[in-house]
Coordinates of C-alpha atoms in Angstrom, one line a residue:
S1 CA 181.0 77.1 104.2
T2 CA 181.1 74.7 107.1
L3 CA 184.0 76.6 108.6
S4 CA 182.0 79.9 108.6
I5 CA 178.9 78.2 110.0
L6 CA 180.8 76.5 112.8
K7 CA 183.0 79.5 113.6
M8 CA 180.0 81.8 113.8
G9 CA 177.9 79.4 116.0
M10 CA 175.3 78.9 113.3
D11 CA 173.4 75.6 112.7
E12 CA 174.4 73.6 109.6
G13 CA 171.6 73.7 107.1
S14 CA 170.9 72.7 103.5
H15 CA 172.9 74.5 100.8
L16 CA 173.6 74.4 97.1
I17 CA 177.4 74.6 97.2
E18 CA 178.7 71.1 97.0
G19 CA 181.7 70.0 99.1
I20 CA 181.8 72.9 101.6
G21 CA 179.0 72.0 104.0
D22 CA 180.0 68.5 105.1
D23 CA 179.8 69.4 108.9
F24 CA 183.5 69.2 109.6
I25 CA 186.6 71.4 109.4
P26 CA 189.5 69.5 107.6
G27 CA 192.6 69.0 109.7
I28 CA 194.7 70.8 107.2
V29 CA 192.9 74.1 108.0
D30 CA 195.0 76.4 110.2
E31 CA 192.4 78.7 111.7
E32 CA 195.1 81.1 112.9
L33 CA 195.6 82.1 109.3
I34 CA 192.0 83.1 108.8
D35 CA 191.5 86.8 109.0
D36 CA 187.8 87.1 108.4
I37 CA 184.8 85.1 107.4
V38 CA 182.4 86.3 104.7
L39 CA 178.9 84.7 104.3
I40 CA 177.8 84.4 100.7
H41 CA 174.2 83.3 99.8
D42 CA 174.0 80.2 97.6
C43 CA 172.0 82.0 94.9
D44 CA 174.6 84.7 94.7
A45 CA 177.4 82.2 94.3
I46 CA 175.6 80.4 91.6
N47 CA 174.6 83.6 89.8
M48 CA 178.2 84.9 90.0
S49 CA 179.6 81.7 88.5
K50 CA 177.1 82.0 85.6
R51 CA 178.0 85.6 85.0
I52 CA 181.8 84.9 85.0
A53 CA 181.3 82.1 82.5
Q54 CA 179.1 84.2 80.2
E55 CA 180.9 87.5 80.4
L56 CA 184.5 86.5 80.9
G57 CA 184.5 83.0 79.3
L58 CA 185.7 81.3 82.5
G59 CA 183.8 78.1 83.3
I60 CA 184.0 78.0 87.1
G61 CA 182.3 76.0 89.8
I62 CA 179.8 77.3 92.4
S63 CA 182.3 77.6 95.2
S64 CA 184.5 79.7 92.9
G65 CA 181.6 82.1 92.5
A66 CA 181.4 82.3 96.3
N67 CA 185.2 82.9 96.5
F68 CA 185.0 85.7 93.9
L69 CA 182.1 87.4 95.7
A70 CA 183.9 87.2 99.1
S71 CA 187.0 88.8 97.5
V72 CA 184.9 91.6 96.1
I73 CA 183.2 92.2 99.4
M74 CA 186.6 92.2 101.2
D75 CA 188.0 94.7 98.7
N76 CA 190.4 97.1 100.4
D77 CA 192.4 99.8 98.5
D78 CA 195.3 99.2 100.9
L79 CA 195.5 95.4 100.1
K80 CA 195.9 93.2 97.1
I81 CA 193.1 90.6 97.2
A82 CA 193.4 87.3 95.5
T83 CA 191.1 84.3 95.2
V84 CA 191.2 80.7 94.0
F85 CA 188.8 79.1 91.6
P86 CA 189.2 75.5 92.8
D87 CA 187.2 73.8 90.0
D88 CA 185.5 74.2 86.7
N89 CA 181.8 74.1 85.8
K90 CA 181.7 70.7 84.0
K91 CA 180.4 68.6 87.0
Y92 CA 177.6 71.1 87.7
I93 CA 175.7 70.8 84.4
T94 CA 172.8 69.1 86.1
T95 CA 172.6 71.7 88.9
K96 CA 171.2 75.2 89.1
L97 CA 174.4 76.4 87.5
S98 CA 172.9 75.3 84.1
E99 CA 169.8 77.5 84.5
P100 CA 169.6 81.0 83.1
I101 CA 171.2 84.0 85.0
D102 CA 168.9 85.3 87.7
E103 CA 168.3 89.0 87.2
D104 CA 167.0 89.6 90.7
P105 CA 168.3 93.1 91.8
K106 CA 168.5 91.9 95.4
L107 CA 171.5 89.6 94.5
I108 CA 174.9 91.2 95.1
S109 CA 176.2 89.4 92.0
N110 CA 174.0 91.6 89.8
H111 CA 175.7 94.8 91.0
I112 CA 179.2 93.9 90.0
N113 CA 180.7 95.0 86.8
L114 CA 183.0 92.3 85.4
I115 CA 185.6 94.1 83.3
G116 CA 188.4 91.4 82.9
F117 CA 190.7 89.2 84.8
E118 CA 194.4 88.5 85.4
V119 CA 196.0 85.1 85.9
I120 CA 198.8 85.2 88.4

């Protein structure tokens, strides 16, 4: 996201996740509440969104796939990890989200077993 790019001193570049790379940090963001930043590759976020839709029946957006992957990467047995799926997949039907799942073994998203979900 823009926040991670700016906080880590990286240059803003092109990306495939709409709405999170607009070169600004919204005023509502309280950076004191951010514990860590996890970088997720666009292709992994897209692929994870596709897999969640296909395997769990949840039509989520690309940023939701990134949120899910970050929560898996941050997994800690001592903590309860929660994430937010901020949107659905309807507005992404003309993007890479509508293409088949990428089976590339280099993608982290292809090494995660999706066994279910819980709404809280």
